Tab-separated table of C-alpha atoms in Angstrom:
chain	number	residue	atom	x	y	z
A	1	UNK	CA	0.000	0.000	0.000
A	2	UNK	CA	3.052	2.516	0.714
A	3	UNK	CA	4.124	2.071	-3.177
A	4	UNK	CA	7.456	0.536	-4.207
A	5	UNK	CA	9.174	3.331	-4.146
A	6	UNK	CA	8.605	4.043	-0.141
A	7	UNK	CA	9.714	0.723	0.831
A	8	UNK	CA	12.926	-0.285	2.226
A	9	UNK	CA	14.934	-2.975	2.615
A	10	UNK	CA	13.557	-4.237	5.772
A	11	UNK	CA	9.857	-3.895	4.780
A	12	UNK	CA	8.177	-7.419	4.755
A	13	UNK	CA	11.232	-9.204	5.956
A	14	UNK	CA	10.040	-10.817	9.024
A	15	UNK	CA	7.306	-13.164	9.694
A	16	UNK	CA	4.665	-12.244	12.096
A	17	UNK	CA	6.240	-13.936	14.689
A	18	UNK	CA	9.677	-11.815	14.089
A	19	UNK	CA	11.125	-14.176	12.446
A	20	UNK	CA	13.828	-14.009	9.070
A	21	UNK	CA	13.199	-16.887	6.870
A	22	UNK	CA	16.205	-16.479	4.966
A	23	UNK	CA	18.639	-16.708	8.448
A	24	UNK	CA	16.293	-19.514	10.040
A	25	UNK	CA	17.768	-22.464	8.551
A	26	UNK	CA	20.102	-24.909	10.893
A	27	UNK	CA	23.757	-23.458	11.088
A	28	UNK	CA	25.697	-26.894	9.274
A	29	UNK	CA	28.862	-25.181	8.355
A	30	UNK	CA	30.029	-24.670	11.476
A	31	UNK	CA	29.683	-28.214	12.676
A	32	UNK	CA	31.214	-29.255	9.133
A	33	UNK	CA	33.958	-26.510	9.037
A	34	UNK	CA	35.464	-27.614	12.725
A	35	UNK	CA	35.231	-31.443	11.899
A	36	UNK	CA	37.531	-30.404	8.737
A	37	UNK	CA	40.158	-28.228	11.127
A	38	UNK	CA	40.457	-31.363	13.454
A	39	UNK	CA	40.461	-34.384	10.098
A	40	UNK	CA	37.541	-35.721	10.931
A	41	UNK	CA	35.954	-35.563	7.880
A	42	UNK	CA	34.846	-38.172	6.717
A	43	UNK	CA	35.635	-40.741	8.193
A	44	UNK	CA	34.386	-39.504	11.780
A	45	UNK	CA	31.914	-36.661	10.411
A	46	UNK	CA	30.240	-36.760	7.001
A	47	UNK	CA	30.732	-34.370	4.040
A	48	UNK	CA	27.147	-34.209	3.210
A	49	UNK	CA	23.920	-35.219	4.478
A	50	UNK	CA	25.726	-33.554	7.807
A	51	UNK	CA	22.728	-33.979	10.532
A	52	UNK	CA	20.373	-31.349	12.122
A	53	UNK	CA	22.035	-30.353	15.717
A	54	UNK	CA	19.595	-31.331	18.434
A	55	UNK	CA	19.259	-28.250	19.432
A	56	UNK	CA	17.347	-27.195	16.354
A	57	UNK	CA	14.430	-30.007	17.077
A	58	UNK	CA	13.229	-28.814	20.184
A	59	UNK	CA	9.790	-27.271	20.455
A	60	UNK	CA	10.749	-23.870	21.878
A	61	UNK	CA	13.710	-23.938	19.472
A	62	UNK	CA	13.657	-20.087	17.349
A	63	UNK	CA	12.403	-21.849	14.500
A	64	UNK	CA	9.345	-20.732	11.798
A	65	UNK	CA	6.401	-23.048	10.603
A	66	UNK	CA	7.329	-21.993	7.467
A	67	UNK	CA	11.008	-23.052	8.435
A	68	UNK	CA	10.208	-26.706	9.495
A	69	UNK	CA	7.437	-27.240	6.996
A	70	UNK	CA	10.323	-26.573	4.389
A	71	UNK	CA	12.581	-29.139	5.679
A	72	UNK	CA	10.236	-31.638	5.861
A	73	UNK	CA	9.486	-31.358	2.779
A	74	UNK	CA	13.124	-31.194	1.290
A	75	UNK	CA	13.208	-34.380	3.237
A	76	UNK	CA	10.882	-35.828	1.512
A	77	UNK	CA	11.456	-35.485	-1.784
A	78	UNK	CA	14.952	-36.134	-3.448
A	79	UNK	CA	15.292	-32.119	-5.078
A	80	UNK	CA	18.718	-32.328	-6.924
A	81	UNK	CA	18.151	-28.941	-8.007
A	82	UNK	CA	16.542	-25.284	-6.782
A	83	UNK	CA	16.575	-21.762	-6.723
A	84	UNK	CA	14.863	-19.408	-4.011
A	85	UNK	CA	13.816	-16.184	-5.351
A	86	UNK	CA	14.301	-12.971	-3.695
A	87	UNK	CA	13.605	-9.148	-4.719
A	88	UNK	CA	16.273	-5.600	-4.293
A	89	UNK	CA	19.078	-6.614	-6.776
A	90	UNK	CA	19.703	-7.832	-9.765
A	91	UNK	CA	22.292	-10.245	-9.283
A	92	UNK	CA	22.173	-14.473	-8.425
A	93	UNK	CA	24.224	-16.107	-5.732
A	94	UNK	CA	25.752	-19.446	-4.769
A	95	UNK	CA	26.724	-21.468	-1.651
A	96	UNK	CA	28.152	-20.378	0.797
A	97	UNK	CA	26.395	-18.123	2.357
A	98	UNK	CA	28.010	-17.626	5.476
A	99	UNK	CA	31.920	-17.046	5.834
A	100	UNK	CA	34.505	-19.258	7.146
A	101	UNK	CA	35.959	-16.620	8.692
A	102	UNK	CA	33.875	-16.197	11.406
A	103	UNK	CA	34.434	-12.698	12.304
A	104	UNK	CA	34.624	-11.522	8.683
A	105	UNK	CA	31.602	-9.949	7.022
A	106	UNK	CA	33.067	-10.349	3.691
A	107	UNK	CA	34.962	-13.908	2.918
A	108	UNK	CA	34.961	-15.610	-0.529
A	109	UNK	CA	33.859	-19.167	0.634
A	110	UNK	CA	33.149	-21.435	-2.170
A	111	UNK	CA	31.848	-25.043	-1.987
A	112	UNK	CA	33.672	-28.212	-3.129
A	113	UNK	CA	31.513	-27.739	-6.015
A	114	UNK	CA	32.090	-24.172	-6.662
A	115	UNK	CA	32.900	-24.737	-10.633
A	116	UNK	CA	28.987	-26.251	-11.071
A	117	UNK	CA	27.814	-23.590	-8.812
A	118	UNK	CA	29.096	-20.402	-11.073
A	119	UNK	CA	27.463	-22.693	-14.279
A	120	UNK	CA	24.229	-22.339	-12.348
A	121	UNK	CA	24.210	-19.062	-11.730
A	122	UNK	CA	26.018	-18.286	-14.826
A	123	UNK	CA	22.851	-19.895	-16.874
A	124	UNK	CA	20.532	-17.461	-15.414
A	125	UNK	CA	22.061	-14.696	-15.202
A	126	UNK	CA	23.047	-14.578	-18.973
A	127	UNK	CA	19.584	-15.629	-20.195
A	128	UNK	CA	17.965	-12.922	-17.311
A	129	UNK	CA	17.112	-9.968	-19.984
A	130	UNK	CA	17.660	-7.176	-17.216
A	131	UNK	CA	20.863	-8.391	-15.909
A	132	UNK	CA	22.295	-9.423	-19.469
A	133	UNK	CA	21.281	-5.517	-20.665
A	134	UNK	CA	23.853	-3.294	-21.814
A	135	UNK	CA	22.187	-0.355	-20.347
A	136	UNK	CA	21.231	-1.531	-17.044
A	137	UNK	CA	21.931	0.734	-14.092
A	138	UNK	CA	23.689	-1.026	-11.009
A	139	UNK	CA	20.680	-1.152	-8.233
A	140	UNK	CA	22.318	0.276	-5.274
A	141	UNK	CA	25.869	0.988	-4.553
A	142	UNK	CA	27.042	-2.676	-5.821
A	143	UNK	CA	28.002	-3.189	-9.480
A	144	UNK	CA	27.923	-6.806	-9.991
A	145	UNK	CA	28.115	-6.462	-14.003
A	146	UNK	CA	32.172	-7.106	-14.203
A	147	UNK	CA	31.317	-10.439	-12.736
A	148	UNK	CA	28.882	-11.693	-14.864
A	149	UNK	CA	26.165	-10.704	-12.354
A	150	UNK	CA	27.023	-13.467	-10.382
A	151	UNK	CA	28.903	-13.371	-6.667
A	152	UNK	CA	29.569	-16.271	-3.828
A	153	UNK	CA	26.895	-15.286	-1.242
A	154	UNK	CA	29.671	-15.038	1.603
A	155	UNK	CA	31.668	-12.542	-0.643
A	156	UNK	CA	29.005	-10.084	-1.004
A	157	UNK	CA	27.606	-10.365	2.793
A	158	UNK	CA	27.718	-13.607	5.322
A	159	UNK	CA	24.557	-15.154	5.753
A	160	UNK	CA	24.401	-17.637	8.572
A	161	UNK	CA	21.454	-20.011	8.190
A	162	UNK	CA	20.714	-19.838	5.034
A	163	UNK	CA	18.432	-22.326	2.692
A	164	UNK	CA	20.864	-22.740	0.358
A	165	UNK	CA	24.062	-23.921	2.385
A	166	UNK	CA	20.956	-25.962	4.477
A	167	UNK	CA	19.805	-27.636	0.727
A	168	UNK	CA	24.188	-28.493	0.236
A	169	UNK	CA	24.793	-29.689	3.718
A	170	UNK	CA	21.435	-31.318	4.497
A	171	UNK	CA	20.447	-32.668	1.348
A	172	UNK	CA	21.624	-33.848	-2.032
A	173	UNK	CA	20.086	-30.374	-3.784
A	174	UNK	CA	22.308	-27.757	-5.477
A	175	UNK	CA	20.411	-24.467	-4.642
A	176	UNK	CA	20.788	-20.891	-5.773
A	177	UNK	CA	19.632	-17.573	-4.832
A	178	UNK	CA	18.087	-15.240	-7.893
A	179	UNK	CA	17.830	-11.425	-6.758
A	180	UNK	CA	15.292	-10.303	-9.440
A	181	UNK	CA	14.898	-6.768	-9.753
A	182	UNK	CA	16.041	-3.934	-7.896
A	183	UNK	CA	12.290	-3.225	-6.679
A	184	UNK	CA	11.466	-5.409	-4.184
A	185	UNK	CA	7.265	-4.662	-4.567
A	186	UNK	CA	7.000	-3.776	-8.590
A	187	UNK	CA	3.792	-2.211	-9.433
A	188	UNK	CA	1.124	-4.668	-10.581
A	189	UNK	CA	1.265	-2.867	-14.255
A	190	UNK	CA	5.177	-3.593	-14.215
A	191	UNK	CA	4.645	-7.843	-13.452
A	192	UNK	CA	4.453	-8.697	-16.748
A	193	UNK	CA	7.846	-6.801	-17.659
A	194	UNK	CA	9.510	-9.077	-14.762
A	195	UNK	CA	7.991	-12.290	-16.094
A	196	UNK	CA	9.953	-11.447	-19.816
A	197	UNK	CA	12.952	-10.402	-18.060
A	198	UNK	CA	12.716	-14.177	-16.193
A	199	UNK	CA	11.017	-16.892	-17.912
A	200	UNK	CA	13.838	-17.883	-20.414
A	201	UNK	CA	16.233	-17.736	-17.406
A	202	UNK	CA	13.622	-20.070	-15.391
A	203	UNK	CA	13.138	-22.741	-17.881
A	204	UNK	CA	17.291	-22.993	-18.691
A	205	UNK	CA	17.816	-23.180	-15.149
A	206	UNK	CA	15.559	-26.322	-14.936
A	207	UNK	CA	16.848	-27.686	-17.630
A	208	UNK	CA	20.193	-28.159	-16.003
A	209	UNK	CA	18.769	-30.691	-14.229
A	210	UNK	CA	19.492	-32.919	-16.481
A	211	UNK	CA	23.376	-32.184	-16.246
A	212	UNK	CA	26.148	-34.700	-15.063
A	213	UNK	CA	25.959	-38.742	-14.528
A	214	UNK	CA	22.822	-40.362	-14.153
A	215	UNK	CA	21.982	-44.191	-13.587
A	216	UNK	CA	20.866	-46.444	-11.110
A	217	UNK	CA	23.722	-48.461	-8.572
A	218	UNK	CA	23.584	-51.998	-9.118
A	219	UNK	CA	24.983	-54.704	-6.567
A	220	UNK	CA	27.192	-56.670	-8.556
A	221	UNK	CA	26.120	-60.214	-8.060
A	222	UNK	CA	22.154	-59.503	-7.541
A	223	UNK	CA	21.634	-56.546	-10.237
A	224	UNK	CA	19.545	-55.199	-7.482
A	225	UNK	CA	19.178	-51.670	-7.034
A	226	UNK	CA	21.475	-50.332	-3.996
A	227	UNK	CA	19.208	-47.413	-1.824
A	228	UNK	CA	21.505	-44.388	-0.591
A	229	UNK	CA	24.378	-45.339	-2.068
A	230	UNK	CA	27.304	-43.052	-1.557
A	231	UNK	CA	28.972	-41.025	-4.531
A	232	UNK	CA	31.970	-40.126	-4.322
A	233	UNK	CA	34.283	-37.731	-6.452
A	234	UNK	CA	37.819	-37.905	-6.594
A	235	UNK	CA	38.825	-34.283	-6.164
A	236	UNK	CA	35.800	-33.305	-4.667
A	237	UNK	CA	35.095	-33.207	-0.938
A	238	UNK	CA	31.017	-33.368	-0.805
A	239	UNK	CA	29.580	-36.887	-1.937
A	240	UNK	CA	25.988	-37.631	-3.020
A	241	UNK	CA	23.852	-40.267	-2.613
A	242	UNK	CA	21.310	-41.875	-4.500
Protein backbone atom coordinates (compact mmCIF):
# COMPACT_ATOMS: atom_id res chain seq x y z
CA UNK A 1 0.00 0.00 0.00
CA UNK A 2 3.05 2.52 0.71
CA UNK A 3 4.12 2.07 -3.18
CA UNK A 4 7.46 0.54 -4.21
CA UNK A 5 9.17 3.33 -4.15
CA UNK A 6 8.60 4.04 -0.14
CA UNK A 7 9.71 0.72 0.83
CA UNK A 8 12.93 -0.29 2.23
CA UNK A 9 14.93 -2.97 2.62
CA UNK A 10 13.56 -4.24 5.77
CA UNK A 11 9.86 -3.89 4.78
CA UNK A 12 8.18 -7.42 4.76
CA UNK A 13 11.23 -9.20 5.96
CA UNK A 14 10.04 -10.82 9.02
CA UNK A 15 7.31 -13.16 9.69
CA UNK A 16 4.67 -12.24 12.10
CA UNK A 17 6.24 -13.94 14.69
CA UNK A 18 9.68 -11.82 14.09
CA UNK A 19 11.12 -14.18 12.45
CA UNK A 20 13.83 -14.01 9.07
CA UNK A 21 13.20 -16.89 6.87
CA UNK A 22 16.21 -16.48 4.97
CA UNK A 23 18.64 -16.71 8.45
CA UNK A 24 16.29 -19.51 10.04
CA UNK A 25 17.77 -22.46 8.55
CA UNK A 26 20.10 -24.91 10.89
CA UNK A 27 23.76 -23.46 11.09
CA UNK A 28 25.70 -26.89 9.27
CA UNK A 29 28.86 -25.18 8.36
CA UNK A 30 30.03 -24.67 11.48
CA UNK A 31 29.68 -28.21 12.68
CA UNK A 32 31.21 -29.26 9.13
CA UNK A 33 33.96 -26.51 9.04
CA UNK A 34 35.46 -27.61 12.73
CA UNK A 35 35.23 -31.44 11.90
CA UNK A 36 37.53 -30.40 8.74
CA UNK A 37 40.16 -28.23 11.13
CA UNK A 38 40.46 -31.36 13.45
CA UNK A 39 40.46 -34.38 10.10
CA UNK A 40 37.54 -35.72 10.93
CA UNK A 41 35.95 -35.56 7.88
CA UNK A 42 34.85 -38.17 6.72
CA UNK A 43 35.64 -40.74 8.19
CA UNK A 44 34.39 -39.50 11.78
CA UNK A 45 31.91 -36.66 10.41
CA UNK A 46 30.24 -36.76 7.00
CA UNK A 47 30.73 -34.37 4.04
CA UNK A 48 27.15 -34.21 3.21
CA UNK A 49 23.92 -35.22 4.48
CA UNK A 50 25.73 -33.55 7.81
CA UNK A 51 22.73 -33.98 10.53
CA UNK A 52 20.37 -31.35 12.12
CA UNK A 53 22.03 -30.35 15.72
CA UNK A 54 19.60 -31.33 18.43
CA UNK A 55 19.26 -28.25 19.43
CA UNK A 56 17.35 -27.19 16.35
CA UNK A 57 14.43 -30.01 17.08
CA UNK A 58 13.23 -28.81 20.18
CA UNK A 59 9.79 -27.27 20.46
CA UNK A 60 10.75 -23.87 21.88
CA UNK A 61 13.71 -23.94 19.47
CA UNK A 62 13.66 -20.09 17.35
CA UNK A 63 12.40 -21.85 14.50
CA UNK A 64 9.34 -20.73 11.80
CA UNK A 65 6.40 -23.05 10.60
CA UNK A 66 7.33 -21.99 7.47
CA UNK A 67 11.01 -23.05 8.44
CA UNK A 68 10.21 -26.71 9.49
CA UNK A 69 7.44 -27.24 7.00
CA UNK A 70 10.32 -26.57 4.39
CA UNK A 71 12.58 -29.14 5.68
CA UNK A 72 10.24 -31.64 5.86
CA UNK A 73 9.49 -31.36 2.78
CA UNK A 74 13.12 -31.19 1.29
CA UNK A 75 13.21 -34.38 3.24
CA UNK A 76 10.88 -35.83 1.51
CA UNK A 77 11.46 -35.49 -1.78
CA UNK A 78 14.95 -36.13 -3.45
CA UNK A 79 15.29 -32.12 -5.08
CA UNK A 80 18.72 -32.33 -6.92
CA UNK A 81 18.15 -28.94 -8.01
CA UNK A 82 16.54 -25.28 -6.78
CA UNK A 83 16.57 -21.76 -6.72
CA UNK A 84 14.86 -19.41 -4.01
CA UNK A 85 13.82 -16.18 -5.35
CA UNK A 86 14.30 -12.97 -3.69
CA UNK A 87 13.60 -9.15 -4.72
CA UNK A 88 16.27 -5.60 -4.29
CA UNK A 89 19.08 -6.61 -6.78
CA UNK A 90 19.70 -7.83 -9.76
CA UNK A 91 22.29 -10.24 -9.28
CA UNK A 92 22.17 -14.47 -8.42
CA UNK A 93 24.22 -16.11 -5.73
CA UNK A 94 25.75 -19.45 -4.77
CA UNK A 95 26.72 -21.47 -1.65
CA UNK A 96 28.15 -20.38 0.80
CA UNK A 97 26.39 -18.12 2.36
CA UNK A 98 28.01 -17.63 5.48
CA UNK A 99 31.92 -17.05 5.83
CA UNK A 100 34.50 -19.26 7.15
CA UNK A 101 35.96 -16.62 8.69
CA UNK A 102 33.87 -16.20 11.41
CA UNK A 103 34.43 -12.70 12.30
CA UNK A 104 34.62 -11.52 8.68
CA UNK A 105 31.60 -9.95 7.02
CA UNK A 106 33.07 -10.35 3.69
CA UNK A 107 34.96 -13.91 2.92
CA UNK A 108 34.96 -15.61 -0.53
CA UNK A 109 33.86 -19.17 0.63
CA UNK A 110 33.15 -21.43 -2.17
CA UNK A 111 31.85 -25.04 -1.99
CA UNK A 112 33.67 -28.21 -3.13
CA UNK A 113 31.51 -27.74 -6.02
CA UNK A 114 32.09 -24.17 -6.66
CA UNK A 115 32.90 -24.74 -10.63
CA UNK A 116 28.99 -26.25 -11.07
CA UNK A 117 27.81 -23.59 -8.81
CA UNK A 118 29.10 -20.40 -11.07
CA UNK A 119 27.46 -22.69 -14.28
CA UNK A 120 24.23 -22.34 -12.35
CA UNK A 121 24.21 -19.06 -11.73
CA UNK A 122 26.02 -18.29 -14.83
CA UNK A 123 22.85 -19.89 -16.87
CA UNK A 124 20.53 -17.46 -15.41
CA UNK A 125 22.06 -14.70 -15.20
CA UNK A 126 23.05 -14.58 -18.97
CA UNK A 127 19.58 -15.63 -20.19
CA UNK A 128 17.96 -12.92 -17.31
CA UNK A 129 17.11 -9.97 -19.98
CA UNK A 130 17.66 -7.18 -17.22
CA UNK A 131 20.86 -8.39 -15.91
CA UNK A 132 22.29 -9.42 -19.47
CA UNK A 133 21.28 -5.52 -20.67
CA UNK A 134 23.85 -3.29 -21.81
CA UNK A 135 22.19 -0.36 -20.35
CA UNK A 136 21.23 -1.53 -17.04
CA UNK A 137 21.93 0.73 -14.09
CA UNK A 138 23.69 -1.03 -11.01
CA UNK A 139 20.68 -1.15 -8.23
CA UNK A 140 22.32 0.28 -5.27
CA UNK A 141 25.87 0.99 -4.55
CA UNK A 142 27.04 -2.68 -5.82
CA UNK A 143 28.00 -3.19 -9.48
CA UNK A 144 27.92 -6.81 -9.99
CA UNK A 145 28.11 -6.46 -14.00
CA UNK A 146 32.17 -7.11 -14.20
CA UNK A 147 31.32 -10.44 -12.74
CA UNK A 148 28.88 -11.69 -14.86
CA UNK A 149 26.16 -10.70 -12.35
CA UNK A 150 27.02 -13.47 -10.38
CA UNK A 151 28.90 -13.37 -6.67
CA UNK A 152 29.57 -16.27 -3.83
CA UNK A 153 26.90 -15.29 -1.24
CA UNK A 154 29.67 -15.04 1.60
CA UNK A 155 31.67 -12.54 -0.64
CA UNK A 156 29.01 -10.08 -1.00
CA UNK A 157 27.61 -10.37 2.79
CA UNK A 158 27.72 -13.61 5.32
CA UNK A 159 24.56 -15.15 5.75
CA UNK A 160 24.40 -17.64 8.57
CA UNK A 161 21.45 -20.01 8.19
CA UNK A 162 20.71 -19.84 5.03
CA UNK A 163 18.43 -22.33 2.69
CA UNK A 164 20.86 -22.74 0.36
CA UNK A 165 24.06 -23.92 2.38
CA UNK A 166 20.96 -25.96 4.48
CA UNK A 167 19.80 -27.64 0.73
CA UNK A 168 24.19 -28.49 0.24
CA UNK A 169 24.79 -29.69 3.72
CA UNK A 170 21.43 -31.32 4.50
CA UNK A 171 20.45 -32.67 1.35
CA UNK A 172 21.62 -33.85 -2.03
CA UNK A 173 20.09 -30.37 -3.78
CA UNK A 174 22.31 -27.76 -5.48
CA UNK A 175 20.41 -24.47 -4.64
CA UNK A 176 20.79 -20.89 -5.77
CA UNK A 177 19.63 -17.57 -4.83
CA UNK A 178 18.09 -15.24 -7.89
CA UNK A 179 17.83 -11.43 -6.76
CA UNK A 180 15.29 -10.30 -9.44
CA UNK A 181 14.90 -6.77 -9.75
CA UNK A 182 16.04 -3.93 -7.90
CA UNK A 183 12.29 -3.22 -6.68
CA UNK A 184 11.47 -5.41 -4.18
CA UNK A 185 7.27 -4.66 -4.57
CA UNK A 186 7.00 -3.78 -8.59
CA UNK A 187 3.79 -2.21 -9.43
CA UNK A 188 1.12 -4.67 -10.58
CA UNK A 189 1.27 -2.87 -14.25
CA UNK A 190 5.18 -3.59 -14.22
CA UNK A 191 4.64 -7.84 -13.45
CA UNK A 192 4.45 -8.70 -16.75
CA UNK A 193 7.85 -6.80 -17.66
CA UNK A 194 9.51 -9.08 -14.76
CA UNK A 195 7.99 -12.29 -16.09
CA UNK A 196 9.95 -11.45 -19.82
CA UNK A 197 12.95 -10.40 -18.06
CA UNK A 198 12.72 -14.18 -16.19
CA UNK A 199 11.02 -16.89 -17.91
CA UNK A 200 13.84 -17.88 -20.41
CA UNK A 201 16.23 -17.74 -17.41
CA UNK A 202 13.62 -20.07 -15.39
CA UNK A 203 13.14 -22.74 -17.88
CA UNK A 204 17.29 -22.99 -18.69
CA UNK A 205 17.82 -23.18 -15.15
CA UNK A 206 15.56 -26.32 -14.94
CA UNK A 207 16.85 -27.69 -17.63
CA UNK A 208 20.19 -28.16 -16.00
CA UNK A 209 18.77 -30.69 -14.23
CA UNK A 210 19.49 -32.92 -16.48
CA UNK A 211 23.38 -32.18 -16.25
CA UNK A 212 26.15 -34.70 -15.06
CA UNK A 213 25.96 -38.74 -14.53
CA UNK A 214 22.82 -40.36 -14.15
CA UNK A 215 21.98 -44.19 -13.59
CA UNK A 216 20.87 -46.44 -11.11
CA UNK A 217 23.72 -48.46 -8.57
CA UNK A 218 23.58 -52.00 -9.12
CA UNK A 219 24.98 -54.70 -6.57
CA UNK A 220 27.19 -56.67 -8.56
CA UNK A 221 26.12 -60.21 -8.06
CA UNK A 222 22.15 -59.50 -7.54
CA UNK A 223 21.63 -56.55 -10.24
CA UNK A 224 19.55 -55.20 -7.48
CA UNK A 225 19.18 -51.67 -7.03
CA UNK A 226 21.47 -50.33 -4.00
CA UNK A 227 19.21 -47.41 -1.82
CA UNK A 228 21.51 -44.39 -0.59
CA UNK A 229 24.38 -45.34 -2.07
CA UNK A 230 27.30 -43.05 -1.56
CA UNK A 231 28.97 -41.02 -4.53
CA UNK A 232 31.97 -40.13 -4.32
CA UNK A 233 34.28 -37.73 -6.45
CA UNK A 234 37.82 -37.91 -6.59
CA UNK A 235 38.83 -34.28 -6.16
CA UNK A 236 35.80 -33.30 -4.67
CA UNK A 237 35.10 -33.21 -0.94
CA UNK A 238 31.02 -33.37 -0.81
CA UNK A 239 29.58 -36.89 -1.94
CA UNK A 240 25.99 -37.63 -3.02
CA UNK A 241 23.85 -40.27 -2.61
CA UNK A 242 21.31 -41.87 -4.50
Amino acid sequence: RQGSELAGWAMGRWTYEGIDLNHNFADLNTALWDAEDNDLVPHEFPNHYIPIPEYYTFANATVAPETRAVIAWMQRYPFVLSANLHGGELVVTYPFDMTRTYWKAQELTPTPDDGVFRWLATVYATANLAMASGERRRCHYDDFTPFGNIINGANWHTVAGSMNDFSYLHTNCFEITVELSCDKFPHASELPEEWENNRESLLLFMEQVHRGIKGVVRDGDTELGIPNAIISVDGINHDVRT
